[in-house]
Amino acid sequence: QARWVVDASGVAALLARQEGWRQPNTAHPITAVWARWTGVKDLDGLELAEKFPHWAMACHGIRATATNHFTGDGWWAWCIPLKGGDVSVGVVFDQRRVQWPEGGWPGERLKNFLMQHPVAREILADAQWREGDVHWRKNLPYSSRTFAGDGFALVGDASGFLDPLYSPGMDWISFTVSSAVKLILSQQRDEEIAPLVAKCNRDFARSYERWFTALYKDKYEYLGEYDLLRLAFLLDLGLYYLGVASQPFKRGKIALCESVFTSPFSGPFFHLMRTYNRRFAQIARLRREGARLQKQNANHRFMFKGYTFAYSSVFPIFGALAGWLRLEMTEGWRSWWQRPAATHQPEALMVPVRRVTPQR
Ligand SMILES: Cc1cc2nc3c(=O)[nH]c(=O)nc-3n(C[C@H](O)[C@H](O)[C@H](O)COP(=O)(O)OP(=O)(O)OC[C@H]3O[C@@H](n4cnc5c(N)ncnc54)[C@H](O)[C@@H]3O)c2cc1C
């Protein structure tokens, strides 16, 4: 017996499964395969610096203490140093785009896949995955139809999962936990919580759907395109800093009770992000049809200082918008009259909002 049950069971999603609320996001069929590795070479170490001096001189940083990403057509990989020298290396791929290597142990297949990337090939040449620490998860994204009721709340992965590309997991935890706390405290103060529960269910359903459509839908179409991904990265990250990450710093904890794309001001930004993401996917699709994918990738290097909460951070965003306009004028116009990407594939998952406040 308990007045409140908070489900924080992660991907097990106990309540959502038990009550039949869990729904897979079929518009985004992605798989993750990852392992813990020993013997991964240091990107900035002497061995690779001697072998590739131009490469070493171009970047003055200590990448072995940071998260590094590799990307290719329909996939991306992370490389995260762990305590004690091991490194977590994993791949996330779109099941519609990537043919995963067949045969052999999962670790072997992961290594075989990564060996196609010129940088991953170098750092993993002598690396070995740790037996028993290789993981595989298919059809990653899902969400719950219900997020809270009078007496229960779903938080973190127990309520939904999007895509690990921009690491939204911790943000999602912050928003869902803050809302659950607000709900429980309101009930304990004997306040009327039915409107709060309804708002919570409405907001998280909307947030999940918009977050997915603006950032992740069909993104794997252009993960292997240097110019498209560079523009998307500048816009996605810049707008995230401007509209999401800065809010708790400016407004305090209260901002954590407003999930992404739920405030009235977020509407135009959602439409902007959905539009450029759709357009980049469309342009990549046209390149694919014309066998022109990855033709513009060679000899480019994107060096970027990163974003801060300073006003000057809007300049790279405007620069990227100008870059998008240039792209449309020079190449994108060819696909203006084509059917939009969404009509080729299943619609984004719309999470229906229950009218009746669930009671438990
Ligand atoms: C491939 C991949 C890469 C990711 N990379 C990142 C990243 O770089 N950055 C980031 O922010 N996020 C990342 N995420 C997302 C992040 O891991 C999750 O969003 C986060 O761990 C969710 O936290 P949680 O507390 O909701 O669930 P979990 O961390 O899964 O915790 C749930 C806990 O509940 C326990 N549990 C389950 N059922 C029961 C039960 N019946 N009884 C008792 N206990 C139970 C589980 O054992 C577990 O300890 C990644 C996810 C994936 C799949």
Short mmCIF file of C-alpha atoms and ligand atoms in Angstrom, two decimals:
data_model
loop_
_atom_site.label_atom_id
_atom_site.label_comp_id
_atom_site.label_asym_id
_atom_site.label_seq_id
_atom_site.Cartn_x
_atom_site.Cartn_y
_atom_site.Cartn_z
CA GLN A 1 0.00 0.00 0.00
CA ALA A 2 1.36 3.41 -0.93
CA ARG A 3 -0.29 6.73 -1.77
CA TRP A 4 2.12 7.19 -4.70
CA VAL A 5 3.97 4.84 -7.03
CA VAL A 6 6.77 6.38 -9.07
CA ASP A 7 7.86 4.08 -11.85
CA ALA A 8 11.58 4.63 -12.52
CA SER A 9 12.19 1.13 -13.87
CA GLY A 10 13.87 2.33 -17.06
CA VAL A 11 13.46 0.32 -20.22
CA ALA A 12 11.59 -2.36 -18.23
CA ALA A 13 8.77 0.24 -18.14
CA LEU A 14 6.85 -1.80 -15.60
CA LEU A 15 3.65 0.24 -15.36
CA ALA A 16 3.44 1.10 -19.06
CA ARG A 17 3.75 -2.58 -20.03
CA GLN A 18 1.43 -3.81 -17.31
CA GLU A 19 -1.29 -1.32 -18.27
CA GLY A 20 -0.79 -1.65 -22.04
CA TRP A 21 0.32 1.99 -22.44
CA ARG A 22 3.70 1.25 -23.99
CA GLN A 23 3.81 1.98 -27.70
CA PRO A 24 6.82 1.52 -29.98
CA ASN A 25 7.83 4.46 -32.17
CA THR A 26 7.61 2.67 -35.50
CA ALA A 27 8.60 5.78 -37.47
CA HIS A 28 12.11 5.51 -36.04
CA PRO A 29 13.36 1.90 -36.18
CA ILE A 30 16.86 2.14 -34.72
CA THR A 31 19.11 -0.41 -33.06
CA ALA A 32 22.04 0.10 -30.67
CA VAL A 33 24.97 -2.29 -30.26
CA TRP A 34 27.67 -1.42 -27.75
CA ALA A 35 30.52 -2.91 -25.75
CA ARG A 36 33.24 -2.13 -23.27
CA TRP A 37 36.66 -2.23 -24.94
CA THR A 38 40.28 -2.47 -23.87
CA GLY A 39 43.23 -1.33 -25.98
CA VAL A 40 41.49 1.53 -27.81
CA LYS A 41 44.15 3.91 -29.15
CA ASP A 42 44.33 7.53 -28.05
CA LEU A 43 43.09 9.80 -30.87
CA ASP A 44 45.72 12.36 -29.84
CA GLY A 45 48.43 9.92 -28.85
CA LEU A 46 51.98 9.80 -30.23
CA GLU A 47 51.43 6.67 -32.32
CA LEU A 48 48.64 8.14 -34.45
CA ALA A 49 50.29 11.59 -34.47
CA GLU A 50 53.41 10.10 -36.08
CA LYS A 51 51.35 8.14 -38.57
CA PHE A 52 49.04 11.05 -39.48
CA PRO A 53 50.87 14.31 -38.69
CA HIS A 54 48.42 16.56 -40.59
CA TRP A 55 45.51 15.02 -38.76
CA ALA A 56 47.26 15.44 -35.41
CA MET A 57 48.22 19.08 -36.05
CA ALA A 58 44.67 20.07 -36.99
CA CYS A 59 43.14 19.51 -33.59
CA HIS A 60 44.72 20.72 -30.37
CA GLY A 61 42.61 19.00 -27.79
CA ILE A 62 42.49 16.01 -25.49
CA ARG A 63 39.86 13.92 -27.17
CA ALA A 64 40.67 10.84 -25.08
CA THR A 65 38.88 12.47 -22.13
CA ALA A 66 35.81 13.44 -24.14
CA THR A 67 32.97 11.75 -25.97
CA ASN A 68 33.80 11.33 -29.66
CA HIS A 69 31.35 10.49 -32.40
CA PHE A 70 31.79 8.84 -35.80
CA THR A 71 29.07 9.00 -38.42
CA GLY A 72 28.23 7.24 -41.65
CA ASP A 73 25.25 6.67 -43.91
CA GLY A 74 22.40 5.66 -41.61
CA TRP A 75 24.49 5.27 -38.47
CA TRP A 76 26.60 6.97 -35.84
CA ALA A 77 28.93 5.68 -33.16
CA TRP A 78 30.08 6.93 -29.78
CA CYS A 79 33.42 6.48 -28.13
CA ILE A 80 33.37 7.35 -24.41
CA PRO A 81 36.40 6.88 -22.15
CA LEU A 82 35.59 5.08 -18.90
CA LYS A 83 37.28 4.96 -15.54
CA GLY A 84 40.38 2.75 -15.54
CA GLY A 85 41.22 3.08 -19.25
CA ASP A 86 38.42 1.06 -20.84
CA VAL A 87 36.35 2.74 -23.52
CA SER A 88 32.65 2.38 -24.30
CA VAL A 89 32.20 2.12 -28.05
CA GLY A 90 28.80 1.58 -29.60
CA VAL A 91 26.84 2.06 -32.79
CA VAL A 92 23.27 3.20 -33.35
CA PHE A 93 21.86 2.50 -36.80
CA ASP A 94 18.64 2.91 -38.73
CA GLN A 95 17.33 -0.57 -39.48
CA ARG A 96 16.02 0.68 -42.84
CA ARG A 97 19.43 1.95 -43.97
CA VAL A 98 22.07 -0.35 -42.53
CA GLN A 99 22.76 -4.01 -43.16
CA TRP A 100 24.33 -5.23 -39.93
CA PRO A 101 27.20 -7.75 -40.49
CA GLU A 102 26.02 -11.33 -40.16
CA GLY A 103 27.70 -14.26 -38.43
CA GLY A 104 30.18 -14.31 -35.56
CA TRP A 105 29.94 -13.06 -32.02
CA PRO A 106 28.14 -9.75 -31.42
CA GLY A 107 31.44 -8.06 -30.43
CA GLU A 108 33.10 -9.29 -33.61
CA ARG A 109 30.24 -7.98 -35.73
CA LEU A 110 30.43 -4.62 -33.98
CA LYS A 111 34.15 -4.41 -34.69
CA ASN A 112 33.70 -5.51 -38.31
CA PHE A 113 31.10 -2.83 -38.79
CA LEU A 114 33.24 -0.06 -37.30
CA MET A 115 36.29 -1.05 -39.35
CA GLN A 116 34.61 0.54 -42.39
CA HIS A 117 35.21 3.98 -40.84
CA PRO A 118 38.74 5.28 -41.44
CA VAL A 119 39.20 6.78 -37.96
CA ALA A 120 37.43 4.02 -36.03
CA ARG A 121 39.62 1.54 -37.93
CA GLU A 122 42.75 3.23 -36.60
CA ILE A 123 41.75 3.49 -32.96
CA LEU A 124 40.17 0.02 -32.78
CA ALA A 125 42.91 -1.83 -34.68
CA ASP A 126 44.23 -3.60 -31.55
CA ALA A 127 41.15 -3.15 -29.38
CA GLN A 128 39.27 -6.04 -27.84
CA TRP A 129 35.70 -6.03 -26.56
CA ARG A 130 35.18 -7.43 -23.08
CA GLU A 131 33.39 -10.77 -23.13
CA GLY A 132 30.05 -10.56 -21.37
CA ASP A 133 29.90 -6.78 -21.82
CA VAL A 134 28.47 -6.59 -25.33
CA HIS A 135 24.90 -5.30 -25.58
CA TRP A 136 22.26 -5.16 -28.27
CA ARG A 137 18.90 -3.38 -28.22
CA LYS A 138 16.55 -3.29 -31.19
CA ASN A 139 13.68 -0.83 -31.84
CA LEU A 140 14.94 1.62 -29.22
CA PRO A 141 12.28 4.36 -29.16
CA TYR A 142 8.94 4.02 -27.45
CA SER A 143 6.69 6.03 -25.21
CA SER A 144 3.88 5.55 -22.78
CA ARG A 145 0.38 6.72 -23.62
CA THR A 146 -0.04 7.77 -19.99
CA PHE A 147 2.56 9.62 -17.94
CA ALA A 148 0.78 10.21 -14.63
CA GLY A 149 -2.44 9.80 -12.70
CA ASP A 150 -3.70 10.38 -9.18
CA GLY A 151 -1.29 8.13 -7.30
CA PHE A 152 1.33 7.28 -9.89
CA ALA A 153 3.91 8.87 -12.18
CA LEU A 154 6.25 7.46 -14.81
CA VAL A 155 9.72 9.01 -14.95
CA GLY A 156 12.79 8.67 -17.16
CA ASP A 157 12.97 5.74 -19.55
CA ALA A 158 9.96 4.15 -17.86
CA SER A 159 7.88 6.81 -19.63
CA GLY A 160 9.62 6.93 -22.99
CA PHE A 161 12.85 6.90 -24.96
CA LEU A 162 13.80 8.84 -28.08
CA ASP A 163 17.29 8.39 -29.48
CA PRO A 164 20.68 8.64 -27.77
CA LEU A 165 22.25 10.84 -30.52
CA TYR A 166 21.98 14.11 -28.58
CA SER A 167 21.73 12.36 -25.21
CA PRO A 168 18.21 13.52 -24.37
CA GLY A 169 17.89 10.82 -21.69
CA MET A 170 19.06 13.01 -18.81
CA ASP A 171 16.91 15.95 -19.94
CA TRP A 172 13.89 13.68 -20.14
CA ILE A 173 14.64 12.41 -16.62
CA SER A 174 14.88 16.01 -15.33
CA PHE A 175 11.54 17.02 -16.86
CA THR A 176 9.59 13.89 -15.90
CA VAL A 177 10.99 13.76 -12.36
CA SER A 178 10.38 17.49 -11.76
CA SER A 179 6.78 17.14 -12.90
CA ALA A 180 6.27 14.06 -10.74
CA VAL A 181 7.63 15.91 -7.70
CA LYS A 182 5.36 18.88 -8.41
CA LEU A 183 2.36 16.57 -8.69
CA ILE A 184 3.09 14.70 -5.47
CA LEU A 185 3.78 17.87 -3.48
CA SER A 186 0.54 19.41 -4.75
CA GLN A 187 -1.44 16.38 -3.62
CA GLN A 188 0.27 16.47 -0.22
CA ARG A 189 -0.79 20.10 0.16
CA ASP A 190 -4.37 18.90 -0.52
CA GLU A 191 -4.56 20.81 -3.79
CA GLU A 192 -6.81 19.76 -6.65
CA ILE A 193 -4.48 17.66 -8.81
CA ALA A 194 -6.78 16.52 -11.65
CA PRO A 195 -5.90 19.58 -13.80
CA LEU A 196 -2.20 19.04 -13.09
CA VAL A 197 -2.42 15.37 -14.08
CA ALA A 198 -4.23 16.29 -17.30
CA LYS A 199 -1.59 18.93 -18.11
CA CYS A 200 1.22 16.49 -17.37
CA ASN A 201 -0.21 13.87 -19.75
CA ARG A 202 -0.91 16.47 -22.44
CA ASP A 203 2.51 18.14 -22.15
CA PHE A 204 4.64 15.00 -22.20
CA ALA A 205 2.73 13.48 -25.11
CA ARG A 206 3.26 16.72 -27.05
CA SER A 207 6.88 17.05 -25.95
CA TYR A 208 7.79 13.53 -27.02
CA GLU A 209 6.11 13.86 -30.39
CA ARG A 210 7.56 17.30 -31.17
CA TRP A 211 11.04 16.48 -29.85
CA PHE A 212 11.09 13.44 -32.10
CA THR A 213 9.73 15.17 -35.21
CA ALA A 214 11.94 18.25 -34.90
CA LEU A 215 15.21 16.45 -34.26
CA TYR A 216 15.23 12.76 -35.04
CA LYS A 217 12.68 11.88 -37.67
CA ASP A 218 14.55 10.67 -40.78
CA LYS A 219 17.79 12.19 -39.45
CA TYR A 220 19.68 8.99 -40.28
CA GLU A 221 19.06 9.78 -43.97
CA TYR A 222 21.76 12.44 -43.76
CA LEU A 223 24.09 11.33 -40.96
CA GLY A 224 26.72 10.49 -43.56
CA GLU A 225 26.56 13.87 -45.35
CA TYR A 226 29.20 16.30 -44.07
CA ASP A 227 27.55 19.51 -45.25
CA LEU A 228 24.01 18.60 -44.16
CA LEU A 229 25.03 17.25 -40.78
CA ARG A 230 27.25 20.26 -40.13
CA LEU A 231 24.32 22.64 -40.68
CA ALA A 232 21.92 20.47 -38.67
CA PHE A 233 24.42 20.17 -35.82
CA LEU A 234 24.91 23.95 -35.63
CA LEU A 235 21.17 24.58 -35.65
CA ASP A 236 20.11 21.70 -33.38
CA LEU A 237 22.72 22.43 -30.76
CA GLY A 238 22.46 26.23 -30.98
CA LEU A 239 18.69 26.22 -30.60
CA TYR A 240 18.98 23.71 -27.76
CA TYR A 241 21.34 26.05 -25.90
CA LEU A 242 19.16 29.06 -26.63
CA GLY A 243 15.80 27.54 -25.80
CA VAL A 244 16.35 24.56 -23.51
CA ALA A 245 19.69 24.41 -21.69
CA SER A 246 19.67 28.12 -20.82
CA GLN A 247 16.25 28.06 -19.16
CA PRO A 248 17.12 26.47 -15.78
CA PHE A 249 20.08 28.87 -15.55
CA LYS A 250 17.89 31.90 -16.20
CA ARG A 251 14.69 30.88 -14.44
CA GLY A 252 15.78 28.28 -11.91
CA LYS A 253 14.20 24.91 -11.11
CA ILE A 254 10.75 25.93 -12.33
CA ALA A 255 12.04 25.61 -15.92
CA LEU A 256 12.50 21.87 -15.37
CA CYS A 257 8.72 21.52 -15.04
CA GLU A 258 8.30 22.69 -18.66
CA SER A 259 9.44 19.96 -21.00
CA VAL A 260 10.86 20.72 -24.44
CA PHE A 261 8.36 22.24 -26.92
CA THR A 262 5.57 22.70 -24.38
CA SER A 263 5.82 26.46 -23.80
CA PRO A 264 3.80 28.73 -26.11
CA PHE A 265 7.03 30.40 -27.35
CA SER A 266 8.41 27.10 -28.60
CA GLY A 267 5.90 26.75 -31.48
CA PRO A 268 7.85 28.72 -34.14
CA PHE A 269 11.11 26.98 -33.16
CA PHE A 270 9.46 23.58 -33.47
CA HIS A 271 8.24 24.45 -36.98
CA LEU A 272 11.65 25.80 -37.98
CA MET A 273 13.47 22.69 -36.72
CA ARG A 274 10.99 20.29 -38.25
CA THR A 275 11.34 22.11 -41.57
CA TYR A 276 15.13 22.11 -41.87
CA ASN A 277 15.36 18.52 -40.60
CA ARG A 278 12.82 17.45 -43.22
CA ARG A 279 14.60 19.39 -45.95
CA PHE A 280 18.02 17.93 -45.14
CA ALA A 281 16.52 14.42 -45.19
CA GLN A 282 14.85 15.22 -48.52
CA ILE A 283 18.08 16.54 -50.04
CA ALA A 284 19.98 13.46 -48.85
CA ARG A 285 17.28 11.25 -50.35
CA LEU A 286 17.69 12.97 -53.70
CA ARG A 287 21.46 12.49 -53.52
CA ARG A 288 20.87 8.81 -52.72
CA GLU A 289 18.62 8.43 -55.75
CA GLY A 290 21.27 10.05 -57.94
CA ALA A 291 24.11 7.99 -56.40
CA ARG A 292 25.67 11.23 -55.12
CA LEU A 293 25.77 10.40 -51.42
CA GLN A 294 29.00 11.25 -49.58
CA LYS A 295 30.48 12.82 -52.72
CA GLN A 296 31.13 16.13 -50.96
CA ASN A 297 32.66 14.76 -47.77
CA ALA A 298 36.37 14.67 -48.60
CA ASN A 299 38.82 17.33 -47.39
CA HIS A 300 36.49 19.09 -44.99
CA ARG A 301 37.16 19.74 -41.35
CA PHE A 302 34.61 21.35 -39.08
CA MET A 303 36.21 23.11 -36.13
CA PHE A 304 33.77 24.75 -33.74
CA LYS A 305 34.31 26.41 -30.38
CA GLY A 306 30.93 25.35 -29.05
CA TYR A 307 27.98 27.29 -27.69
CA THR A 308 27.62 29.24 -24.47
CA PHE A 309 24.73 31.23 -23.00
CA ALA A 310 26.30 34.48 -24.27
CA TYR A 311 24.36 36.50 -26.85
CA SER A 312 27.22 36.00 -29.30
CA SER A 313 26.15 32.35 -29.57
CA VAL A 314 23.33 33.35 -31.90
CA PHE A 315 25.84 34.20 -34.67
CA PRO A 316 26.66 30.59 -35.62
CA ILE A 317 22.90 29.92 -35.68
CA PHE A 318 22.34 32.74 -38.18
CA GLY A 319 25.38 31.55 -40.12
CA ALA A 320 23.87 28.07 -40.37
CA LEU A 321 20.49 29.48 -41.45
CA ALA A 322 22.30 31.40 -44.21
CA GLY A 323 24.09 28.17 -45.14
CA TRP A 324 20.76 26.38 -45.38
CA LEU A 325 19.41 29.12 -47.67
CA ARG A 326 22.48 28.80 -49.90
CA LEU A 327 22.01 25.04 -50.02
CA GLU A 328 18.38 25.43 -51.08
CA MET A 329 19.35 27.86 -53.86
CA THR A 330 22.14 25.71 -55.22
CA GLU A 331 20.80 22.18 -54.74
CA GLY A 332 17.71 21.92 -52.57
CA TRP A 333 15.35 23.48 -55.14
CA ARG A 334 15.52 20.25 -57.14
CA SER A 335 13.46 18.53 -54.46
CA TRP A 336 11.03 21.37 -53.68
CA TRP A 337 8.26 19.78 -55.69
CA GLN A 338 8.89 16.23 -54.60
CA ARG A 339 6.61 14.57 -52.10
CA PRO A 340 7.87 15.36 -48.59
CA ALA A 341 9.73 12.60 -46.77
CA ALA A 342 6.84 11.93 -44.41
CA THR A 343 4.62 10.63 -47.20
CA HIS A 344 7.14 7.91 -48.11
CA GLN A 345 7.32 6.47 -44.64
CA PRO A 346 5.10 5.82 -41.63
CA GLU A 347 3.92 9.01 -39.93
CA ALA A 348 5.62 10.16 -36.79
CA LEU A 349 4.23 8.51 -33.75
CA MET A 350 1.39 10.62 -32.45
CA VAL A 351 0.80 9.95 -28.80
CA PRO A 352 -2.91 10.22 -28.14
CA VAL A 353 -3.81 12.05 -24.97
CA ARG A 354 -6.39 10.35 -22.80
CA ARG A 355 -9.33 12.53 -22.01
CA VAL A 356 -10.09 10.89 -18.70
CA THR A 357 -7.57 11.26 -15.91
CA PRO A 358 -6.48 7.73 -15.07
CA GLN A 359 -7.22 6.76 -11.49
CA ARG A 360 -5.32 4.12 -9.58
C1 LIG B 1 22.59 2.96 -26.40
C2 LIG B 1 22.23 4.06 -25.45
C3 LIG B 1 23.13 5.10 -25.22
C4 LIG B 1 22.80 6.14 -24.35
N1 LIG B 1 23.67 7.18 -24.17
C5 LIG B 1 23.31 8.21 -23.36
C6 LIG B 1 24.17 9.32 -23.15
O1 LIG B 1 25.27 9.37 -23.68
N2 LIG B 1 23.74 10.32 -22.36
C7 LIG B 1 22.50 10.30 -21.75
O2 LIG B 1 22.12 11.25 -21.07
N3 LIG B 1 21.71 9.26 -21.92
C8 LIG B 1 22.07 8.22 -22.70
N4 LIG B 1 21.23 7.18 -22.86
C9 LIG B 1 19.96 7.22 -22.16
C10 LIG B 1 20.14 6.90 -20.69
O3 LIG B 1 20.89 5.73 -20.52
C11 LIG B 1 18.78 6.69 -20.10
O4 LIG B 1 17.90 7.71 -20.52
C12 LIG B 1 18.86 6.70 -18.59
O5 LIG B 1 19.71 5.69 -18.13
C13 LIG B 1 17.48 6.46 -18.03
O6 LIG B 1 17.55 6.45 -16.65
P1 LIG B 1 16.41 5.78 -15.82
O7 LIG B 1 16.77 6.02 -14.39
O8 LIG B 1 15.08 6.21 -16.31
O9 LIG B 1 16.51 4.23 -16.17
P2 LIG B 1 17.72 3.22 -15.88
O10 LIG B 1 19.02 3.92 -15.82
O11 LIG B 1 17.56 2.11 -16.86
O12 LIG B 1 17.39 2.70 -14.42
C14 LIG B 1 16.28 1.86 -14.17
C15 LIG B 1 16.62 0.99 -12.97
O13 LIG B 1 15.45 0.30 -12.55
C16 LIG B 1 15.82 -1.02 -12.23
N5 LIG B 1 14.64 -1.88 -12.33
C17 LIG B 1 13.97 -2.27 -13.44
N6 LIG B 1 12.93 -3.06 -13.11
C18 LIG B 1 12.95 -3.19 -11.76
C19 LIG B 1 12.14 -3.88 -10.82
N7 LIG B 1 11.10 -4.63 -11.20
N8 LIG B 1 12.44 -3.77 -9.51
C20 LIG B 1 13.49 -3.02 -9.11
N9 LIG B 1 14.30 -2.35 -9.95
C21 LIG B 1 14.03 -2.43 -11.26
C22 LIG B 1 16.88 -1.36 -13.25
O14 LIG B 1 17.68 -2.44 -12.80
C23 LIG B 1 17.67 -0.06 -13.30
O15 LIG B 1 18.67 -0.03 -12.32
C24 LIG B 1 21.55 6.12 -23.70
C25 LIG B 1 20.67 5.05 -23.92
C26 LIG B 1 21.00 4.03 -24.78
C27 LIG B 1 20.03 2.90 -25.01
#
